[in-house]
Amino acid sequence: MGALQLMENKVVAAIGPQSSGIGHIISHVANELHVPFLSFAATDPTLSSLQYPYFLRTTQNDYFQMNAITDFVSYFRWREVVAIFVDDEYGRNGISVLGDALAKKRAKISYKAAFPPGADNSSISDLLASVNLMESRIFVVHVNPDSGLNIFSVAKSLGMMGSGYVWITTDWLLTALDSMEPLDPRALDLLQGVVAFRHYTPESDNKRQFKGRWKNLRFKESLKSDDGFNSYALYAYDSVWLVARALDVFFSQGNTVTFSNDPSLRNTNDSGIKLSKLHIFNEGERFLQVILEMNYTGLTGQIEFNSEKNRINPAYDILNIKSTGPLRVGYWSNHTGFSVAPPETLYSKPSNTSAKDQRLNEIIWPGEVIKPPRGWVFPENGKPLKIGVPNRVSYKNYASKDKNPLGVKGFCIDIFEAAIQLLPYPVPRTYILYGDGKKNPSYDNLISEVAANIFDVAVGDVTIITNRTKFVDFTQPFIESGLVVVAPVKGAKSSPWSFLKPFTIEMWAVTGALFLFVGAVIWILEHRFNEEFRGPPRRQIITVFWFSFSTMFFSHRENTVSTLGRFVLLVWLFVVLIINSSYTASLTSILTVQQLTSRIEGMDTLIASNEPIGVQDGTFAWKFLVNELNIAPSRIIPLKDEEEYLSALQRGPRGGGVAAIVDELPYIKALLSNSNCKFRTVGQEFTRTGWGFAFQRDSPLAVDMSTAILQLAEEGKLEKIRKKWLTYDHECTMQISDTENYQISVQSFWGLFLICGVVWFIALTLFCWKVFWQYQRLRPEESDEVQARSEEAGSSRGKSLRAVSFKDLIKVVDKREAEIKEMLKEKSSKKLKDGQSSAENSQSKDHETPQ
């Protein structure tokens, strides 16, 4: 009412109030009168610029504070919180934003505990007693400073400030504590371990000077300095200066202040407010725009507004209340999330809110605990965990009914119980069979009942598939699984061409070509040295073929004389040794391993045919075949147990049975063992998944159970439980042994062939270089003859012909090495004699010259 009466004067701006509730009321009047309305304390997120265009918040919006709290909850991987708040616009609207922010992080408010403004301790005690019965131990307190401390006083009396509890408060708590100077030790004792948020205001010289002037002022007025100083005081100070600076700019731009009457405002009877005296600020819209365009640094940091009329760069302190007072453990900003460095030092860097880069210092939790609390417990008055167990008809070693105290037994039950024993807290539980026991229950229906809160968890041979993860949370898989195809098999007939199977066609072709090529290389290298590689062409061709293939058995008769030939042969014999050994090993495997065949080669064969396919009743295999592989439902026959499996496979499609069975791998291992290995899996496993325990969405127990399952695997206990329940008398080979698995391809030997090729290339290169060198030594004789002929024809001396026919080169190659050496020796002697005769002739000419 006082604010409305103040508006009867000609006002150009209003600053205040300190309550979000009153802010909603005054904003309507400010809109009507076009008066900019600045609030340094109304943090309610619903005071939006769209509904209240003349409302301007000079502090931070609680929207950002609730997002900061959400990030804090997510930082410690908590999934549920309990919200304790005052039941007014400030409390309700803030918690509503918190709920929306948590939902984006896959967390939620499990319970909203509201109390009326001004509630007494009795009402607060009843509220906290009901909250203490909840599962979550994460409490977010969003109340007013005047009654907030009473909550912690009552909580301490109820034993709710000990270890295992987490208390998070919004900025109201630090507002109350900062207003105390000095701090009350009793209040700090109540709040030990609490985490509180506070508006962040960067440190500056102006801020320190202002605090000093404030203390001096308070001391002069009241002769004492016990009045504290909170962040809202700084925002109030900046709000006044913001209006003053904006007015200075407003008038410097040549604007004036004028008012006009609003004919829609009339006086009402029995009211102290004279509505007719309220005037519209004609230049209000322009003045508001001037305020929004202000940009300067105040005590609270950079004063600048974004398009939504919120202060830019929202940031908060995160403080941990200890016995000595609040201790800052980090900062939060919408630019970088959590950090231990002041936010203003990070604004120049790119925005980074990734989880791996979030940092906070160590926090001391209630009960002086350093390790972050789990965040939830099983309430003392809570009901035990309702565990749904499929009442199976077949494969009862996985899960089945029993007369023991648990009422159930099996492989899956033992794993669940072993994981429960590893949890650091007791879990009351009861097992409930699901199904009538006459046929296997539908696992999809069991999952639906977990999602519908009928069961808390499903324990059994439950397969983890995509559709189910949309409704429940699975633990870490405790056994691998996947769909496979089982079909009848028969022994394969022996083939007279089995000796060709060790190598692929490409391997045979490459090997044969290499044998011929090495024969040609040896002939080239030995032809000039070895008489066994000389003779008529027909004889030489036969020698090459004989030598090539005789090396396969190391029975070649021809000796190698040349150094290069021996080197090439040595490398080739090593290659032959490897090829022979591999061929022998592969042929032995093919002839000794029992060869089984099936007309069903895998899933592709089944899809292409129209024959019936058997699946286990109640599993996901039926939906997978129909929905994913587009197999007609009429072809799929549900089978109840192993007897029906074996009978259907033995009868076959013509006898009213099935061509093959599609089921999960753990079941198939048991089926093959119990059938004395009469059947085999064909093709490859075409889905890969696993079995896990299905919990309700966002259940914190699912995470702890996953950790326990991993621990069981690391300690080898999973394998011990598997051997206890899943050891069979007949361990069958799962798949048909295909001869192609034993065939050797070129890919297995390409490295060896590459080495062999490099050796051959080097040897041929050296040989050719030697022949060319010898040929060059022998050329002068032939060139002299050609040169003499050219002189007889009268040609010029400088144009001597040096062309030599290819036949001459071949003749040099074909000559024996000894002949070449003899020719080179004769040529050297001839050169020596010619040189001596030339010297004698020159001396005789010198003597005949007259003196």
PDB file of C-alpha atoms in Angstrom, residues 184-314:
ATOM      1  CA  ASP A 184      26.881 -16.464  15.953  1.00  0.00           C
ATOM      2  CA  PRO A 185      28.758 -19.674  17.000  1.00  0.00           C
ATOM      3  CA  ARG A 186      25.448 -21.383  17.754  1.00  0.00           C
ATOM      4  CA  ALA A 187      24.249 -20.778  14.206  1.00  0.00           C
ATOM      5  CA  LEU A 188      27.494 -22.150  12.787  1.00  0.00           C
ATOM      6  CA  ASP A 189      27.139 -25.242  14.962  1.00  0.00           C
ATOM      7  CA  LEU A 190      23.680 -25.874  13.492  1.00  0.00           C
ATOM      8  CA  LEU A 191      24.897 -25.416   9.930  1.00  0.00           C
ATOM      9  CA  GLN A 192      28.079 -27.497   9.956  1.00  0.00           C
ATOM     10  CA  GLY A 193      28.447 -29.241   6.576  1.00  0.00           C
ATOM     11  CA  VAL A 194      25.779 -27.247   4.759  1.00  0.00           C
ATOM     12  CA  VAL A 195      26.560 -26.119   1.195  1.00  0.00           C
ATOM     13  CA  ALA A 196      25.230 -22.649   0.409  1.00  0.00           C
ATOM     14  CA  PHE A 197      25.096 -20.526  -2.741  1.00  0.00           C
ATOM     15  CA  ARG A 198      25.583 -16.766  -2.831  1.00  0.00           C
ATOM     16  CA  HIS A 199      25.566 -14.151  -5.577  1.00  0.00           C
ATOM     17  CA  TYR A 200      29.121 -13.642  -6.704  1.00  0.00           C
ATOM     18  CA  THR A 201      30.428 -10.067  -6.675  1.00  0.00           C
ATOM     19  CA  PRO A 202      34.035  -9.673  -7.818  1.00  0.00           C
ATOM     20  CA  GLU A 203      36.542  -8.098  -5.470  1.00  0.00           C
ATOM     21  CA  SER A 204      37.598  -4.538  -6.340  1.00  0.00           C
ATOM     22  CA  ASP A 205      39.036  -1.421  -4.721  1.00  0.00           C
ATOM     23  CA  ASN A 206      35.664   0.348  -4.945  1.00  0.00           C
ATOM     24  CA  LYS A 207      33.982  -2.545  -3.148  1.00  0.00           C
ATOM     25  CA  ARG A 208      36.543  -2.547  -0.314  1.00  0.00           C
ATOM     26  CA  GLN A 209      36.307   1.223   0.070  1.00  0.00           C
ATOM     27  CA  PHE A 210      32.535   1.049   0.192  1.00  0.00           C
ATOM     28  CA  LYS A 211      32.629  -1.565   2.952  1.00  0.00           C
ATOM     29  CA  GLY A 212      34.982   0.649   4.933  1.00  0.00           C
ATOM     30  CA  ARG A 213      32.719   3.693   4.591  1.00  0.00           C
ATOM     31  CA  TRP A 214      29.716   1.570   5.571  1.00  0.00           C
ATOM     32  CA  LYS A 215      31.320   0.390   8.796  1.00  0.00           C
ATOM     33  CA  ASN A 216      32.381   3.910   9.688  1.00  0.00           C
ATOM     34  CA  LEU A 217      28.895   5.180   9.034  1.00  0.00           C
ATOM     35  CA  ARG A 218      27.255   2.497  11.162  1.00  0.00           C
ATOM     36  CA  PHE A 219      29.751   3.086  13.954  1.00  0.00           C
ATOM     37  CA  LYS A 220      29.037   6.831  14.056  1.00  0.00           C
ATOM     38  CA  GLU A 221      25.278   6.328  14.065  1.00  0.00           C
ATOM     39  CA  SER A 222      24.901   3.546  16.618  1.00  0.00           C
ATOM     40  CA  LEU A 223      28.313   3.467  18.324  1.00  0.00           C
ATOM     41  CA  LYS A 224      28.651  -0.179  17.375  1.00  0.00           C
ATOM     42  CA  SER A 225      29.472  -2.145  14.249  1.00  0.00           C
ATOM     43  CA  ASP A 226      27.537  -5.398  14.627  1.00  0.00           C
ATOM     44  CA  ASP A 227      25.289  -4.750  11.628  1.00  0.00           C
ATOM     45  CA  GLY A 228      26.516  -7.019   8.825  1.00  0.00           C
ATOM     46  CA  PHE A 229      26.553  -6.454   5.190  1.00  0.00           C
ATOM     47  CA  ASN A 230      25.221  -8.857   2.486  1.00  0.00           C
ATOM     48  CA  SER A 231      25.306  -8.951  -1.284  1.00  0.00           C
ATOM     49  CA  TYR A 232      21.846  -7.408  -1.629  1.00  0.00           C
ATOM     50  CA  ALA A 233      23.174  -4.198  -0.077  1.00  0.00           C
ATOM     51  CA  LEU A 234      25.647  -3.942  -2.955  1.00  0.00           C
ATOM     52  CA  TYR A 235      22.901  -4.552  -5.507  1.00  0.00           C
ATOM     53  CA  ALA A 236      20.742  -1.871  -3.842  1.00  0.00           C
ATOM     54  CA  TYR A 237      23.622   0.616  -3.981  1.00  0.00           C
ATOM     55  CA  ASP A 238      24.265  -0.151  -7.659  1.00  0.00           C
ATOM     56  CA  SER A 239      20.536   0.178  -8.410  1.00  0.00           C
ATOM     57  CA  VAL A 240      20.451   3.762  -7.080  1.00  0.00           C
ATOM     58  CA  TRP A 241      23.530   4.730  -9.043  1.00  0.00           C
ATOM     59  CA  LEU A 242      22.168   3.016 -12.156  1.00  0.00           C
ATOM     60  CA  VAL A 243      19.071   5.262 -12.079  1.00  0.00           C
ATOM     61  CA  ALA A 244      21.202   8.341 -11.354  1.00  0.00           C
ATOM     62  CA  ARG A 245      23.574   7.642 -14.245  1.00  0.00           C
ATOM     63  CA  ALA A 246      20.657   6.833 -16.568  1.00  0.00           C
ATOM     64  CA  LEU A 247      18.947  10.137 -15.696  1.00  0.00           C
ATOM     65  CA  ASP A 248      22.149  12.005 -16.448  1.00  0.00           C
ATOM     66  CA  VAL A 249      22.334  10.354 -19.879  1.00  0.00           C
ATOM     67  CA  PHE A 250      18.594  10.849 -20.393  1.00  0.00           C
ATOM     68  CA  PHE A 251      18.775  14.607 -19.850  1.00  0.00           C
ATOM     69  CA  SER A 252      22.044  14.978 -21.773  1.00  0.00           C
ATOM     70  CA  GLN A 253      20.229  13.631 -24.829  1.00  0.00           C
ATOM     71  CA  GLY A 254      17.759  16.545 -24.648  1.00  0.00           C
ATOM     72  CA  ASN A 255      14.848  14.539 -23.216  1.00  0.00           C
ATOM     73  CA  THR A 256      12.265  16.098 -20.865  1.00  0.00           C
ATOM     74  CA  VAL A 257       9.996  14.714 -18.191  1.00  0.00           C
ATOM     75  CA  THR A 258       6.255  15.055 -18.733  1.00  0.00           C
ATOM     76  CA  PHE A 259       3.232  13.274 -17.280  1.00  0.00           C
ATOM     77  CA  SER A 260      -0.341  12.755 -18.385  1.00  0.00           C
ATOM     78  CA  ASN A 261      -3.520  11.477 -16.752  1.00  0.00           C
ATOM     79  CA  ASP A 262      -4.912   8.036 -17.375  1.00  0.00           C
ATOM     80  CA  PRO A 263      -8.683   8.299 -17.877  1.00  0.00           C
ATOM     81  CA  SER A 264      -9.108   4.601 -17.031  1.00  0.00           C
ATOM     82  CA  LEU A 265      -7.956   5.224 -13.434  1.00  0.00           C
ATOM     83  CA  ARG A 266     -10.736   6.439 -11.204  1.00  0.00           C
ATOM     84  CA  ASN A 267     -11.175   6.795  -7.452  1.00  0.00           C
ATOM     85  CA  THR A 268     -13.019   4.033  -5.615  1.00  0.00           C
ATOM     86  CA  ASN A 269     -15.135   4.382  -2.528  1.00  0.00           C
ATOM     87  CA  ASP A 270     -13.652   3.593   0.890  1.00  0.00           C
ATOM     88  CA  SER A 271     -10.065   3.558  -0.425  1.00  0.00           C
ATOM     89  CA  GLY A 272      -7.134   5.635   0.764  1.00  0.00           C
ATOM     90  CA  ILE A 273      -5.526   5.433  -2.661  1.00  0.00           C
ATOM     91  CA  LYS A 274      -6.410   8.252  -5.006  1.00  0.00           C
ATOM     92  CA  LEU A 275      -6.163   6.501  -8.353  1.00  0.00           C
ATOM     93  CA  SER A 276      -6.944   9.703 -10.193  1.00  0.00           C
ATOM     94  CA  LYS A 277      -3.717  11.190  -8.847  1.00  0.00           C
ATOM     95  CA  LEU A 278      -1.634   8.506 -10.592  1.00  0.00           C
ATOM     96  CA  HIS A 279       0.059   9.890 -13.703  1.00  0.00           C
ATOM     97  CA  ILE A 280       1.608   8.221 -16.743  1.00  0.00           C
ATOM     98  CA  PHE A 281       5.278   8.987 -17.362  1.00  0.00           C
ATOM     99  CA  ASN A 282       5.197   9.917 -21.045  1.00  0.00           C
ATOM    100  CA  GLU A 283       8.924   9.389 -21.604  1.00  0.00           C
ATOM    101  CA  GLY A 284       8.992   6.168 -19.566  1.00  0.00           C
ATOM    102  CA  GLU A 285       9.686   3.884 -22.510  1.00  0.00           C
ATOM    103  CA  ARG A 286      12.606   6.040 -23.633  1.00  0.00           C
ATOM    104  CA  PHE A 287      14.021   6.233 -20.097  1.00  0.00           C
ATOM    105  CA  LEU A 288      13.745   2.429 -19.765  1.00  0.00           C
ATOM    106  CA  GLN A 289      15.714   2.038 -22.990  1.00  0.00           C
ATOM    107  CA  VAL A 290      18.431   4.358 -21.636  1.00  0.00           C
ATOM    108  CA  ILE A 291      18.707   2.187 -18.500  1.00  0.00           C
ATOM    109  CA  LEU A 292      18.976  -1.000 -20.584  1.00  0.00           C
ATOM    110  CA  GLU A 293      21.775   0.515 -22.644  1.00  0.00           C
ATOM    111  CA  MET A 294      23.882   1.420 -19.594  1.00  0.00           C
ATOM    112  CA  ASN A 295      27.245  -0.350 -19.458  1.00  0.00           C
ATOM    113  CA  TYR A 296      29.686   0.368 -16.623  1.00  0.00           C
ATOM    114  CA  THR A 297      31.352  -1.364 -13.672  1.00  0.00           C
ATOM    115  CA  GLY A 298      29.681  -1.112 -10.289  1.00  0.00           C
ATOM    116  CA  LEU A 299      30.293  -2.670  -6.897  1.00  0.00           C
ATOM    117  CA  THR A 300      28.629  -5.914  -8.051  1.00  0.00           C
ATOM    118  CA  GLY A 301      30.636  -6.150 -11.260  1.00  0.00           C
ATOM    119  CA  GLN A 302      29.772  -5.365 -14.851  1.00  0.00           C
ATOM    120  CA  ILE A 303      26.347  -3.704 -15.068  1.00  0.00           C
ATOM    121  CA  GLU A 304      24.974  -4.635 -18.452  1.00  0.00           C
ATOM    122  CA  PHE A 305      21.710  -6.242 -19.541  1.00  0.00           C
ATOM    123  CA  ASN A 306      21.020  -8.842 -22.217  1.00  0.00           C
ATOM    124  CA  SER A 307      18.028  -9.079 -24.527  1.00  0.00           C
ATOM    125  CA  GLU A 308      15.949 -10.732 -21.776  1.00  0.00           C
ATOM    126  CA  LYS A 309      16.699  -7.859 -19.355  1.00  0.00           C
ATOM    127  CA  ASN A 310      18.876 -10.063 -17.141  1.00  0.00           C
ATOM    128  CA  ARG A 311      22.313  -9.086 -15.857  1.00  0.00           C
ATOM    129  CA  ILE A 312      25.065 -10.583 -18.000  1.00  0.00           C
ATOM    130  CA  ASN A 313      27.599 -13.107 -16.673  1.00  0.00           C
ATOM    131  CA  PRO A 314      25.568 -14.618 -13.801  1.00  0.00           C
TER     132      PRO A 314
END
